[in-house]
PDB file of C-alpha atoms in Angstrom:
ATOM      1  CA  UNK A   1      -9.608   9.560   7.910  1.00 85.00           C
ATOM      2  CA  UNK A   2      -6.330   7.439   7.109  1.00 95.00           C
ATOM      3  CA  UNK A   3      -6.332   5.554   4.084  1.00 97.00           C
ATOM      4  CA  UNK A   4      -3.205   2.911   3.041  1.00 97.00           C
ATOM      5  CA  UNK A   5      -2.656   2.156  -0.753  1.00 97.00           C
ATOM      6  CA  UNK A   6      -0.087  -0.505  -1.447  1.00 97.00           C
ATOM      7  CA  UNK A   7       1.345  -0.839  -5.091  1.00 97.00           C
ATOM      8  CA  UNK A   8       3.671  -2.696  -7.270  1.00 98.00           C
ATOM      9  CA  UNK A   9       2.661  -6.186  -6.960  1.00 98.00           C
ATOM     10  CA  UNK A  10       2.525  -8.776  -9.895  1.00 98.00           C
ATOM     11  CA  UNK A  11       3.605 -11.520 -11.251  1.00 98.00           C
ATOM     12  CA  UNK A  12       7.272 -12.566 -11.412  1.00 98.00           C
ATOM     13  CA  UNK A  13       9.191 -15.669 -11.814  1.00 98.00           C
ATOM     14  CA  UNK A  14      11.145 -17.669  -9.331  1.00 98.00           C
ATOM     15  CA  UNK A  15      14.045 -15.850  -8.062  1.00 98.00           C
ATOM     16  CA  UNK A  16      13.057 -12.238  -9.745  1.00 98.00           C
ATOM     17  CA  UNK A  17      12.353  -9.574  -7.716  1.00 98.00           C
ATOM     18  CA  UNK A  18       9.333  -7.278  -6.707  1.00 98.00           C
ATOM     19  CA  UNK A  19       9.195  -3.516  -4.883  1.00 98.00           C
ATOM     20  CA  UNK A  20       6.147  -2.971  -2.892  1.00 98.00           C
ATOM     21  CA  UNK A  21       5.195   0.268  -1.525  1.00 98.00           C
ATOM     22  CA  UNK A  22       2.291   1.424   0.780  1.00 98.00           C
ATOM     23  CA  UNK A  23       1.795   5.182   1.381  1.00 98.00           C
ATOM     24  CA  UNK A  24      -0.659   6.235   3.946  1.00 97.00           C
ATOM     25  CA  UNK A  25      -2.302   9.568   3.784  1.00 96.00           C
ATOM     26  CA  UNK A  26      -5.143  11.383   5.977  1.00 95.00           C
ATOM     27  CA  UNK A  27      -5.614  12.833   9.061  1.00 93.00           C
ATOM     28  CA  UNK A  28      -2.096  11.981  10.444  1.00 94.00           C
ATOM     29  CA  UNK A  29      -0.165  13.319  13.096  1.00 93.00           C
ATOM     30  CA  UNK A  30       2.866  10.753  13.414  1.00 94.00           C
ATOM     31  CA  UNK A  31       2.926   6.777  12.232  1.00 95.00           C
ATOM     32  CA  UNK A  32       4.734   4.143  14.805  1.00 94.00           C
ATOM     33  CA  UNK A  33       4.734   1.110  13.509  1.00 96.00           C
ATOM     34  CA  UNK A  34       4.309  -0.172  10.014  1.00 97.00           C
ATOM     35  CA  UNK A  35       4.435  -3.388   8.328  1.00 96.00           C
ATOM     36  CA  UNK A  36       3.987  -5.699   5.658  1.00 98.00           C
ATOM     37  CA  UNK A  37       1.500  -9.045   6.165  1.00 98.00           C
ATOM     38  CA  UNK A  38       0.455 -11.445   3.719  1.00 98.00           C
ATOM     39  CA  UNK A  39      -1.814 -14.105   3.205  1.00 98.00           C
ATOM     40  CA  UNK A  40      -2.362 -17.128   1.131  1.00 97.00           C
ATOM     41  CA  UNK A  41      -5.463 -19.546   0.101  1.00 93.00           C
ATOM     42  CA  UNK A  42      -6.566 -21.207   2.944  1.00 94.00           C
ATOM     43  CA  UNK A  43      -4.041 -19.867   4.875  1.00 97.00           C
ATOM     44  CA  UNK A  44      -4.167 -17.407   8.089  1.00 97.00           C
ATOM     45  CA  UNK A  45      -2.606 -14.248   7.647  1.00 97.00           C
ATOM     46  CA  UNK A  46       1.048 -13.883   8.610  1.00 97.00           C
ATOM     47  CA  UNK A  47       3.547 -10.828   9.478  1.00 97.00           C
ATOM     48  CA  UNK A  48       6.199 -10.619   7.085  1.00 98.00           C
ATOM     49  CA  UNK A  49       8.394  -7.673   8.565  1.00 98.00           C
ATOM     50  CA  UNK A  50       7.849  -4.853  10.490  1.00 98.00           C
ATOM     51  CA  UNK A  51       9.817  -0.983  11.051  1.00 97.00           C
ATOM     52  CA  UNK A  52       9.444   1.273  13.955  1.00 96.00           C
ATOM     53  CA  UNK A  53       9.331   4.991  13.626  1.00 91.00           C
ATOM     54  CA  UNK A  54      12.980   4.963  14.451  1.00 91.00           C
ATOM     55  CA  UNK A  55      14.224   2.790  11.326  1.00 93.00           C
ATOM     56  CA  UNK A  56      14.684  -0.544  13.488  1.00 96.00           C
ATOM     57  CA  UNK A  57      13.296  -3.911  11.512  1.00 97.00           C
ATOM     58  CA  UNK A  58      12.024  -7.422  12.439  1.00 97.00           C
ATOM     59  CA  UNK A  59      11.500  -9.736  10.068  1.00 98.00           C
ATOM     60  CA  UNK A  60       9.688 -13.220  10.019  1.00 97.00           C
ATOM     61  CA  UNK A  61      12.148 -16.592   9.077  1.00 97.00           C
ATOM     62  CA  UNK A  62      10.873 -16.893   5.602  1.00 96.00           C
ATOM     63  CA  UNK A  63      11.581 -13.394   4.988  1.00 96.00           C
ATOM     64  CA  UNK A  64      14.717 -12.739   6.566  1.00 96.00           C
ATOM     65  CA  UNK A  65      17.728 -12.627   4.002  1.00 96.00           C
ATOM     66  CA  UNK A  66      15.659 -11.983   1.329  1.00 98.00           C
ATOM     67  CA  UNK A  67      13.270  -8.943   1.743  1.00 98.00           C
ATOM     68  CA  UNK A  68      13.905  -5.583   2.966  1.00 98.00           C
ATOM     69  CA  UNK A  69      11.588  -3.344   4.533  1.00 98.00           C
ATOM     70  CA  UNK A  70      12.616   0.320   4.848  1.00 97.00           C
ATOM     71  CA  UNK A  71      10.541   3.378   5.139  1.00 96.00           C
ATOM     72  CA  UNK A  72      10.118   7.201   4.349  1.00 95.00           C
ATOM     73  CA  UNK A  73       8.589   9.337   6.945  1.00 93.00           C
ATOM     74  CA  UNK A  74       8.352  12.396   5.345  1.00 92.00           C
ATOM     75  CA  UNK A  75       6.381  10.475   2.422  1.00 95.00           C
ATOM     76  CA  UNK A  76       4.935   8.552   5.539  1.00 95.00           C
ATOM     77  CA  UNK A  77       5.556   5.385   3.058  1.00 96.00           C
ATOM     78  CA  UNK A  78       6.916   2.059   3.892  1.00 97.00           C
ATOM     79  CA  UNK A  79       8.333  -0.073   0.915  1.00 98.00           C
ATOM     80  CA  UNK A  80       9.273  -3.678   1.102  1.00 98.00           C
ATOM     81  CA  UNK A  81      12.115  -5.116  -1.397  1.00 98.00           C
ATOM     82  CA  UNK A  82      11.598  -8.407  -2.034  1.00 98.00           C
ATOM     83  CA  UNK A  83      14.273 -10.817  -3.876  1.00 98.00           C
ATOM     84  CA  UNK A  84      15.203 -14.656  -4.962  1.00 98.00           C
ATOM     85  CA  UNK A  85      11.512 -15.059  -4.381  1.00 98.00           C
ATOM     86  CA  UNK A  86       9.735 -18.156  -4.424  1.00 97.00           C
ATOM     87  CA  UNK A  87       6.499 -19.814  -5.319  1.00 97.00           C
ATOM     88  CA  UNK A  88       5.702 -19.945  -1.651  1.00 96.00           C
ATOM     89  CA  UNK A  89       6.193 -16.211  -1.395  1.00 98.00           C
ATOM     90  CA  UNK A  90       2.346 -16.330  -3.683  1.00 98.00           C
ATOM     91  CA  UNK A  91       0.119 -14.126  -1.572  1.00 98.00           C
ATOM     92  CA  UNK A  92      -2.141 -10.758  -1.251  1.00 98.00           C
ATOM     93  CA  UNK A  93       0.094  -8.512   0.493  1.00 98.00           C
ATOM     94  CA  UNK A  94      -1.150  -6.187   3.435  1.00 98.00           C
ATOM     95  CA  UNK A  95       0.201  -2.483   4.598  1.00 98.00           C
ATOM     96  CA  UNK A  96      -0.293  -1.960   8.098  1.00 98.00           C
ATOM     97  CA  UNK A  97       0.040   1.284  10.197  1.00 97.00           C
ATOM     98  CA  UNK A  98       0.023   2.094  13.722  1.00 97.00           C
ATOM     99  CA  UNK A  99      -1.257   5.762  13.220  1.00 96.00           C
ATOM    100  CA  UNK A 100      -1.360   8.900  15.910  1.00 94.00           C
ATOM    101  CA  UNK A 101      -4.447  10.493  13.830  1.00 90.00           C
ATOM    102  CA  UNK A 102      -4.420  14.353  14.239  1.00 84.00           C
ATOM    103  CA  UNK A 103      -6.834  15.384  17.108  1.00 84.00           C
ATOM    104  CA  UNK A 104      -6.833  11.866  18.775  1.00 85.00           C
ATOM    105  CA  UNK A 105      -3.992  10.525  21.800  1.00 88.00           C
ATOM    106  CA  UNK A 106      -4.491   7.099  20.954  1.00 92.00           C
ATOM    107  CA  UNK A 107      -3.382   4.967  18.589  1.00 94.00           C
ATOM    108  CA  UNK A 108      -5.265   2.893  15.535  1.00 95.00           C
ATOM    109  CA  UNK A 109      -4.622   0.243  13.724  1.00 96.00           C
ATOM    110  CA  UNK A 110      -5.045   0.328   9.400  1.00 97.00           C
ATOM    111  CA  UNK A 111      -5.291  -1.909   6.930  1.00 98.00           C
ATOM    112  CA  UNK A 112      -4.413  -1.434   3.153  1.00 98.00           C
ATOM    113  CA  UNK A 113      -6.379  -3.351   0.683  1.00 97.00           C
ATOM    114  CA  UNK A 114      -4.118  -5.418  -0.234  1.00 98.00           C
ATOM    115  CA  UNK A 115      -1.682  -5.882  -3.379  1.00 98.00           C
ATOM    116  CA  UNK A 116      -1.446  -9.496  -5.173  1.00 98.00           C
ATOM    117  CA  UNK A 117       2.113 -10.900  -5.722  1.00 98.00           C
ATOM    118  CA  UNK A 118       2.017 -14.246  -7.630  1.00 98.00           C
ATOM    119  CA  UNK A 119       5.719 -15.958  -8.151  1.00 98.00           C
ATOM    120  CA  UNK A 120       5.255 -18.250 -10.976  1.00 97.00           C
ATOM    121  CA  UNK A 121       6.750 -20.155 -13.734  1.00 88.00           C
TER     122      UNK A 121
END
């Protein structure tokens, strides 16, 4: 079983700054892919950046220039920085993991549970 916990979300005020970090843990024989997603009220779900098992980031517009995602692989944890954030950055965000689970040659697809970040004030 593979199991992603994200942490560090909260509230903050316009233009602070928040650290989130996702660690995924299980039956795990190498991670590809991970990212962060979030998603507002009444709004679909969006990608927010992305890191390959090689280091190599993507980033969506509303992100880029102002959050950082990086990642550990010997912690198998994937942390996005986030700075000068705004009220439109207010969302649950998502950890999510391409994962090589040990005994398997294919590929699945977690979910974390989510972490609230509410920029406010």
């Amino acid at each position: 079983q593979v199991q992603l916990v994200e942490s560090g979300g909260g509230l903050v005020q316009p233009g602070g700054s928040l650290r989130l970090r996702c660690v995924a843990s299980g039956s795990i024989f190498s991670i590809n892919a991970m990212g962060w997603y979030r998603q507002a009220p009444g709004k679909q779900r969006e990608l927010v950046g992305a890191i390959n098992s090689g280091g190599r980031t993507n980033y969506a517009d509303s992100a880029k220039g102002r959050f950082t995602i990086s990642r550990d692989n010997a912690k198998n944890t994937v942390y996005l920085q986030m700075d000068s954030l705004k009220p439109e950055d207010t969302a649950v965000y998502y950890c999510n993991a391409d994962v090589y689970s040990s005994g398997s040659y294919y590929v699945n697809n977690y979910w974390g549970q989510g972490t609230q970040v509410t920029v406010s004030s």
